[in-house]
């Protein structure tokens, strides 16, 4: 019993230290005038600290709370008008699913050829997103979960770092200025404690349902669905306080950064560099396809680019929220993509010889 209490306290202590490092990173980005402080600032600070040997960790429960909060906030970006525009995104959805397969094939060929990974590890490392699902299945095949996690994390960091650069210089988006989330509430007319309780109810109900069903992305999906239904039906127009959005971004950014704990710069250079290059290559492919779709369909480049990026739903959703680029549309696409990845991963693993288990 004492060991469990000690382990619990140690986990929470590491979590608080990690959030402290992430907070310092966010504040540093604000001080330097850089955009997306709570996502990229926390990610950079925690990544550097982890690679320098600092033992950081985010308890899985805290990430679950942040995802429930994030899902609820993303759901609040839905409106009755959003439902009418969903049919216009069928071409983008189709291209996104096709590109998901293309991303996998490119990543697999590169990793299998130049990383020194065997076919099993290269297969799981090449899946474009869904690290939690990939890790669970990879363990049953006795794959090298550390190399797979490093490949996913390095690729994701490259994608997140490139996103604001592409949006600014290719899409000509004006990136939001860094600021502390302590300003006046965004819309006093729609603020009420009842509306905030509605949002809390969506988050708690979705979190409980996700725990009950043990669905990998349910912590994000179910709160988002509950919130989206209430907002799209016109029942509420409640908007979460900016501090809540900043906190969810801080936890998600920090949780990506702490993935590098246990790795050295030598290991990162040996195994991570190739995944970083793959991430850059896939991002450039997403840029080309987004420009083509923007030209052909008239859909906004920023939203299409975020939709086509091969990142995780929480991380890309956070970027859409922080940049205020159609978070409802972007997140809907990525959640559909996660469901597709589950089926695709099942098809891929069914072709891995049973003798490797």
Short mmCIF file of C-alpha atoms in Angstrom, two decimals:
data_model
loop_
_atom_site.label_atom_id
_atom_site.label_comp_id
_atom_site.label_asym_id
_atom_site.label_seq_id
_atom_site.Cartn_x
_atom_site.Cartn_y
_atom_site.Cartn_z
CA UNK A 1 0.00 0.00 0.00
CA UNK A 2 2.82 2.39 0.94
CA UNK A 3 4.60 1.60 -2.35
CA UNK A 4 1.47 2.46 -4.32
CA UNK A 5 1.06 5.75 -2.48
CA UNK A 6 4.74 6.56 -3.00
CA UNK A 7 4.48 5.74 -6.72
CA UNK A 8 1.34 7.86 -7.00
CA UNK A 9 2.98 10.85 -5.33
CA UNK A 10 6.14 10.47 -7.42
CA UNK A 11 4.08 10.38 -10.63
CA UNK A 12 2.21 13.55 -9.61
CA UNK A 13 5.44 15.29 -8.65
CA UNK A 14 6.97 14.54 -12.05
CA UNK A 15 3.77 15.76 -13.66
CA UNK A 16 3.88 19.07 -11.80
CA UNK A 17 7.54 19.53 -12.70
CA UNK A 18 6.74 18.76 -16.36
CA UNK A 19 3.91 21.29 -16.40
CA UNK A 20 6.21 23.80 -14.72
CA UNK A 21 8.81 23.31 -17.46
CA UNK A 22 6.07 23.55 -20.09
CA UNK A 23 4.76 26.74 -18.50
CA UNK A 24 8.24 28.27 -18.56
CA UNK A 25 8.49 27.34 -22.22
CA UNK A 26 5.14 28.99 -22.95
CA UNK A 27 6.10 32.15 -21.05
CA UNK A 28 9.44 32.23 -22.90
CA UNK A 29 7.62 32.09 -26.24
CA UNK A 30 5.40 34.96 -25.10
CA UNK A 31 8.44 36.97 -24.02
CA UNK A 32 10.08 36.38 -27.41
CA UNK A 33 6.87 37.22 -29.27
CA UNK A 34 6.54 33.75 -30.81
CA UNK A 35 3.15 32.31 -31.73
CA UNK A 36 1.46 29.24 -30.22
CA UNK A 37 3.26 29.49 -26.86
CA UNK A 38 1.18 26.94 -24.96
CA UNK A 39 1.57 24.25 -27.63
CA UNK A 40 5.00 24.80 -29.15
CA UNK A 41 6.61 26.57 -26.19
CA UNK A 42 5.76 23.76 -23.78
CA UNK A 43 6.73 21.13 -26.36
CA UNK A 44 10.15 22.66 -27.04
CA UNK A 45 10.96 23.24 -23.36
CA UNK A 46 9.98 19.74 -22.27
CA UNK A 47 11.73 18.10 -25.24
CA UNK A 48 14.99 19.89 -24.46
CA UNK A 49 14.70 19.14 -20.74
CA UNK A 50 14.00 15.47 -21.44
CA UNK A 51 16.93 15.14 -23.85
CA UNK A 52 19.16 16.76 -21.20
CA UNK A 53 18.25 14.00 -18.77
CA UNK A 54 15.47 15.60 -16.70
CA UNK A 55 12.98 12.91 -15.64
CA UNK A 56 9.63 14.34 -16.68
CA UNK A 57 6.29 12.60 -17.01
CA UNK A 58 2.63 13.46 -17.46
CA UNK A 59 0.23 11.08 -15.68
CA UNK A 60 -2.06 9.45 -18.23
CA UNK A 61 -5.06 10.62 -16.21
CA UNK A 62 -4.00 14.25 -16.61
CA UNK A 63 -3.72 13.84 -20.38
CA UNK A 64 -7.19 12.28 -20.30
CA UNK A 65 -8.59 15.29 -18.44
CA UNK A 66 -6.93 17.64 -20.92
CA UNK A 67 -8.31 15.72 -23.87
CA UNK A 68 -11.82 15.80 -22.39
CA UNK A 69 -11.46 19.55 -21.90
CA UNK A 70 -10.07 19.98 -25.40
CA UNK A 71 -12.84 17.88 -26.94
CA UNK A 72 -15.49 19.97 -25.21
CA UNK A 73 -13.87 23.22 -26.38
CA UNK A 74 -13.54 21.93 -29.94
CA UNK A 75 -17.17 20.83 -29.86
CA UNK A 76 -18.20 24.36 -28.90
CA UNK A 77 -16.89 25.54 -32.30
CA UNK A 78 -19.77 23.71 -33.98
CA UNK A 79 -22.86 25.66 -34.94
CA UNK A 80 -26.05 24.94 -36.93
CA UNK A 81 -24.25 26.38 -39.97
CA UNK A 82 -21.40 23.88 -39.55
CA UNK A 83 -23.72 20.97 -40.31
CA UNK A 84 -24.75 22.55 -43.61
CA UNK A 85 -21.14 22.89 -44.73
CA UNK A 86 -20.02 19.34 -43.91
CA UNK A 87 -21.20 17.98 -47.27
CA UNK A 88 -18.89 20.44 -49.03
CA UNK A 89 -15.89 18.71 -47.47
CA UNK A 90 -16.45 15.29 -49.09
CA UNK A 91 -13.61 15.85 -51.64
CA UNK A 92 -11.23 16.83 -48.85
CA UNK A 93 -12.26 13.82 -46.77
CA UNK A 94 -11.66 11.50 -49.72
CA UNK A 95 -8.21 12.96 -50.42
CA UNK A 96 -7.34 12.78 -46.72
CA UNK A 97 -8.10 9.05 -46.55
CA UNK A 98 -6.16 8.34 -49.74
CA UNK A 99 -3.21 10.36 -48.46
CA UNK A 100 -3.27 8.42 -45.19
CA UNK A 101 -2.40 5.28 -47.15
CA UNK A 102 0.16 7.16 -49.24
CA UNK A 103 1.78 8.57 -46.08
CA UNK A 104 2.09 5.05 -44.69
CA UNK A 105 3.62 3.63 -47.85
CA UNK A 106 6.18 6.44 -48.11
CA UNK A 107 7.13 6.23 -44.42
CA UNK A 108 7.37 2.45 -44.50
CA UNK A 109 9.60 2.38 -47.59
CA UNK A 110 11.94 5.01 -46.14
CA UNK A 111 12.16 3.45 -42.67
CA UNK A 112 12.55 -0.10 -43.98
CA UNK A 113 15.28 1.02 -46.37
CA UNK A 114 17.39 3.40 -44.27
CA UNK A 115 16.52 3.09 -40.56
CA UNK A 116 17.73 -0.44 -40.01
CA UNK A 117 14.29 -1.42 -38.66
CA UNK A 118 12.87 -4.81 -39.52
CA UNK A 119 9.54 -4.93 -41.37
CA UNK A 120 7.45 -5.24 -38.19
CA UNK A 121 8.93 -2.18 -36.47
CA UNK A 122 8.90 -0.20 -39.73
CA UNK A 123 5.22 -1.06 -40.20
CA UNK A 124 4.15 0.27 -36.82
CA UNK A 125 6.51 3.25 -36.97
CA UNK A 126 5.11 4.24 -40.38
CA UNK A 127 1.45 4.44 -39.30
CA UNK A 128 0.62 8.18 -39.65
CA UNK A 129 -0.84 8.86 -36.22
CA UNK A 130 -2.69 6.97 -33.51
CA UNK A 131 0.36 6.26 -31.34
CA UNK A 132 -1.69 4.96 -28.40
CA UNK A 133 -3.46 2.41 -30.61
CA UNK A 134 -0.25 1.53 -32.46
CA UNK A 135 1.65 0.98 -29.20
CA UNK A 136 -1.02 -1.34 -27.79
CA UNK A 137 -1.02 -3.54 -30.89
CA UNK A 138 2.76 -3.38 -31.38
CA UNK A 139 3.34 -4.85 -27.92
CA UNK A 140 1.49 -8.03 -28.93
CA UNK A 141 3.92 -8.46 -31.82
CA UNK A 142 6.99 -8.00 -29.61
CA UNK A 143 7.93 -4.90 -31.56
CA UNK A 144 10.42 -2.34 -30.26
CA UNK A 145 7.97 0.11 -28.69
CA UNK A 146 10.72 2.64 -27.85
CA UNK A 147 11.86 2.99 -31.47
CA UNK A 148 8.27 3.15 -32.66
CA UNK A 149 7.39 5.85 -30.11
CA UNK A 150 10.51 7.84 -31.04
CA UNK A 151 9.65 7.67 -34.75
CA UNK A 152 6.09 8.85 -34.14
CA UNK A 153 7.19 11.60 -31.74
CA UNK A 154 9.99 12.94 -33.95
CA UNK A 155 7.69 13.02 -36.99
CA UNK A 156 4.96 14.77 -35.00
CA UNK A 157 7.34 17.42 -33.66
CA UNK A 158 8.48 18.16 -37.22
CA UNK A 159 4.87 18.54 -38.35
CA UNK A 160 3.89 20.82 -35.47
CA UNK A 161 6.98 22.99 -35.89
CA UNK A 162 6.36 23.39 -39.63
CA UNK A 163 2.64 24.15 -39.35
CA UNK A 164 2.83 27.85 -38.37
CA UNK A 165 5.64 28.43 -40.90
CA UNK A 166 3.60 26.96 -43.75
CA UNK A 167 0.43 28.79 -42.76
CA UNK A 168 2.26 32.11 -42.54
CA UNK A 169 4.47 31.95 -45.63
CA UNK A 170 2.34 29.77 -47.94
CA UNK A 171 -1.18 30.45 -46.73
CA UNK A 172 -0.45 34.08 -45.75
CA UNK A 173 -2.25 33.63 -42.43
CA UNK A 174 -1.69 36.22 -39.75
CA UNK A 175 -0.58 34.16 -36.78
CA UNK A 176 -2.12 35.18 -33.44
CA UNK A 177 0.11 37.14 -31.10
CA UNK A 178 1.26 35.40 -27.93
CA UNK A 179 -0.61 36.50 -24.83
CA UNK A 180 -1.45 35.38 -21.34
CA UNK A 181 -4.98 33.90 -21.06
CA UNK A 182 -6.02 36.37 -18.35
CA UNK A 183 -7.90 38.89 -20.45
CA UNK A 184 -11.57 39.61 -20.33
CA UNK A 185 -13.87 36.75 -21.25
CA UNK A 186 -14.25 36.62 -25.02
CA UNK A 187 -17.99 37.06 -25.16
CA UNK A 188 -19.65 38.44 -22.06
CA UNK A 189 -23.07 38.21 -23.71
CA UNK A 190 -22.97 34.41 -23.78
CA UNK A 191 -21.25 33.91 -20.42
CA UNK A 192 -23.17 32.43 -17.54
CA UNK A 193 -22.34 29.92 -14.86
CA UNK A 194 -25.07 27.67 -16.24
CA UNK A 195 -23.41 27.65 -19.67
CA UNK A 196 -20.05 26.81 -18.11
CA UNK A 197 -21.67 23.96 -16.17
CA UNK A 198 -23.03 22.65 -19.47
CA UNK A 199 -19.48 22.51 -20.83
CA UNK A 200 -18.23 20.82 -17.67
CA UNK A 201 -21.07 18.31 -17.98
CA UNK A 202 -20.03 17.48 -21.56
CA UNK A 203 -16.43 16.95 -20.47
CA UNK A 204 -17.30 14.79 -17.46
CA UNK A 205 -19.93 12.70 -19.29
CA UNK A 206 -17.60 12.11 -22.23
CA UNK A 207 -14.69 11.24 -19.94
CA UNK A 208 -16.80 8.72 -17.99
CA UNK A 209 -18.11 7.11 -21.19
CA UNK A 210 -14.59 6.84 -22.60
CA UNK A 211 -13.37 5.14 -19.43
CA UNK A 212 -16.31 2.75 -19.49
CA UNK A 213 -15.79 1.77 -23.12
CA UNK A 214 -11.97 1.91 -22.95
CA UNK A 215 -11.87 3.46 -26.40
CA UNK A 216 -8.40 4.85 -27.22
CA UNK A 217 -9.53 8.24 -28.56
CA UNK A 218 -12.76 8.38 -26.59
CA UNK A 219 -11.40 10.97 -24.16
CA UNK A 220 -11.38 13.42 -27.05
CA UNK A 221 -14.21 12.01 -29.17
CA UNK A 222 -17.08 11.67 -26.70
CA UNK A 223 -16.82 15.09 -25.01
CA UNK A 224 -16.53 16.60 -28.49
CA UNK A 225 -19.66 14.78 -29.67
CA UNK A 226 -21.71 15.85 -26.64
CA UNK A 227 -20.56 19.45 -26.94
CA UNK A 228 -21.00 19.52 -30.73
CA UNK A 229 -24.56 18.18 -30.51
CA UNK A 230 -25.58 20.82 -27.98
CA UNK A 231 -23.94 23.65 -29.94
CA UNK A 232 -24.97 22.51 -33.44
CA UNK A 233 -28.57 22.11 -32.27
CA UNK A 234 -28.56 25.67 -30.98
CA UNK A 235 -29.20 24.57 -27.38
CA UNK A 236 -26.20 26.54 -26.13
CA UNK A 237 -23.57 28.96 -27.40
CA UNK A 238 -21.33 28.53 -24.37
CA UNK A 239 -17.64 29.28 -24.91
CA UNK A 240 -14.95 28.13 -22.53
CA UNK A 241 -12.70 30.68 -20.84
CA UNK A 242 -9.38 31.27 -22.67
CA UNK A 243 -7.53 29.93 -19.61
CA UNK A 244 -9.19 26.53 -20.08
CA UNK A 245 -8.09 26.41 -23.71
CA UNK A 246 -4.55 27.45 -22.73
CA UNK A 247 -4.38 24.77 -20.03
CA UNK A 248 -5.47 22.01 -22.42
CA UNK A 249 -2.88 23.19 -24.96
CA UNK A 250 -0.20 23.27 -22.24
CA UNK A 251 -0.90 19.68 -21.17
CA UNK A 252 -1.01 18.35 -24.75
CA UNK A 253 2.19 20.19 -25.71
CA UNK A 254 3.94 19.02 -22.56
CA UNK A 255 2.81 15.42 -23.06
CA UNK A 256 4.40 15.39 -26.53
CA UNK A 257 7.64 16.84 -25.19
CA UNK A 258 8.02 14.32 -22.36
CA UNK A 259 7.95 11.46 -24.87
CA UNK A 260 11.68 12.09 -25.30
CA UNK A 261 12.48 11.14 -21.70
CA UNK A 262 14.96 8.29 -21.66
CA UNK A 263 16.44 9.16 -25.03
CA UNK A 264 19.84 10.77 -25.50
CA UNK A 265 20.89 13.19 -28.20
CA UNK A 266 22.92 10.34 -29.69
CA UNK A 267 19.85 8.09 -29.96
CA UNK A 268 17.75 10.95 -31.32
CA UNK A 269 20.34 11.66 -34.01
CA UNK A 270 20.62 7.97 -34.84
CA UNK A 271 16.93 7.05 -34.96
CA UNK A 272 14.99 10.31 -34.86
CA UNK A 273 16.57 12.23 -37.72
CA UNK A 274 15.06 10.00 -40.39
CA UNK A 275 11.56 10.37 -38.94
CA UNK A 276 12.06 14.14 -38.78
CA UNK A 277 12.97 14.12 -42.48
CA UNK A 278 9.94 11.93 -43.20
CA UNK A 279 7.76 14.39 -41.29
CA UNK A 280 9.12 17.29 -43.34
CA UNK A 281 8.54 15.36 -46.57
CA UNK A 282 4.97 14.45 -45.63
CA UNK A 283 4.26 18.05 -44.61
CA UNK A 284 5.46 19.25 -48.02
CA UNK A 285 3.22 16.69 -49.71
CA UNK A 286 0.31 17.96 -47.60
CA UNK A 287 1.12 21.53 -48.73
CA UNK A 288 1.00 20.55 -52.42
CA UNK A 289 -2.27 18.64 -52.02
CA UNK A 290 -3.81 21.44 -49.92
CA UNK A 291 -2.93 24.02 -52.56
CA UNK A 292 -4.46 21.82 -55.26
CA UNK A 293 -7.68 21.29 -53.28
CA UNK A 294 -7.85 24.98 -52.41
CA UNK A 295 -7.61 25.83 -56.11
CA UNK A 296 -10.11 23.19 -57.24
CA UNK A 297 -12.74 23.47 -54.50
CA UNK A 298 -12.23 26.93 -53.04
CA UNK A 299 -11.88 25.47 -49.54
CA UNK A 300 -9.66 27.60 -47.26
CA UNK A 301 -6.02 26.57 -47.52
CA UNK A 302 -5.36 26.64 -43.78
CA UNK A 303 -8.17 24.26 -42.89
CA UNK A 304 -7.34 21.91 -45.77
CA UNK A 305 -3.65 21.85 -44.81
CA UNK A 306 -4.42 21.00 -41.18
CA UNK A 307 -6.87 18.33 -42.32
CA UNK A 308 -4.28 16.66 -44.55
CA UNK A 309 -1.43 16.67 -42.00
CA UNK A 310 -0.59 13.12 -40.79
CA UNK A 311 -0.59 14.01 -37.10
CA UNK A 312 -2.63 12.90 -34.11
CA UNK A 313 -6.17 14.17 -33.64
CA UNK A 314 -5.49 15.87 -30.26
CA UNK A 315 -2.33 17.61 -31.45
CA UNK A 316 -3.76 18.84 -34.77
CA UNK A 317 -7.00 19.77 -33.00
CA UNK A 318 -5.00 21.87 -30.55
CA UNK A 319 -3.27 23.63 -33.45
CA UNK A 320 -6.60 24.38 -35.13
CA UNK A 321 -7.95 25.73 -31.85
CA UNK A 322 -4.89 27.86 -31.11
CA UNK A 323 -4.87 29.27 -34.64
CA UNK A 324 -8.69 29.54 -34.81
CA UNK A 325 -8.75 27.77 -38.18
CA UNK A 326 -12.06 25.89 -38.53
CA UNK A 327 -11.47 23.70 -35.45
CA UNK A 328 -14.82 21.93 -35.93
CA UNK A 329 -14.05 20.92 -39.51
CA UNK A 330 -10.42 20.02 -38.84
CA UNK A 331 -11.19 17.89 -35.81
CA UNK A 332 -14.10 16.10 -37.50
CA UNK A 333 -11.80 15.06 -40.34
CA UNK A 334 -9.08 13.82 -38.00
CA UNK A 335 -11.49 11.80 -35.88
CA UNK A 336 -12.80 10.11 -39.03
CA UNK A 337 -9.18 9.51 -39.95
CA UNK A 338 -8.54 7.85 -36.57
CA UNK A 339 -11.45 5.46 -37.16
CA UNK A 340 -10.04 4.71 -40.61
CA UNK A 341 -6.59 4.10 -39.10
CA UNK A 342 -8.05 1.57 -36.67
CA UNK A 343 -9.47 -0.42 -39.58
CA UNK A 344 -6.35 0.07 -41.69
CA UNK A 345 -4.08 -1.03 -38.84
CA UNK A 346 -6.22 -4.12 -38.36
CA UNK A 347 -5.84 -4.97 -42.06
CA UNK A 348 -2.07 -4.40 -41.95
CA UNK A 349 -1.47 -6.48 -38.81
CA UNK A 350 -3.58 -9.33 -40.19
CA UNK A 351 -0.83 -9.74 -42.79
CA UNK A 352 2.00 -9.91 -40.26
CA UNK A 353 2.97 -13.57 -39.74
CA UNK A 354 1.67 -15.05 -36.48
CA UNK A 355 5.12 -16.42 -35.79
CA UNK A 356 6.30 -12.91 -34.98
CA UNK A 357 3.98 -12.65 -31.97
#
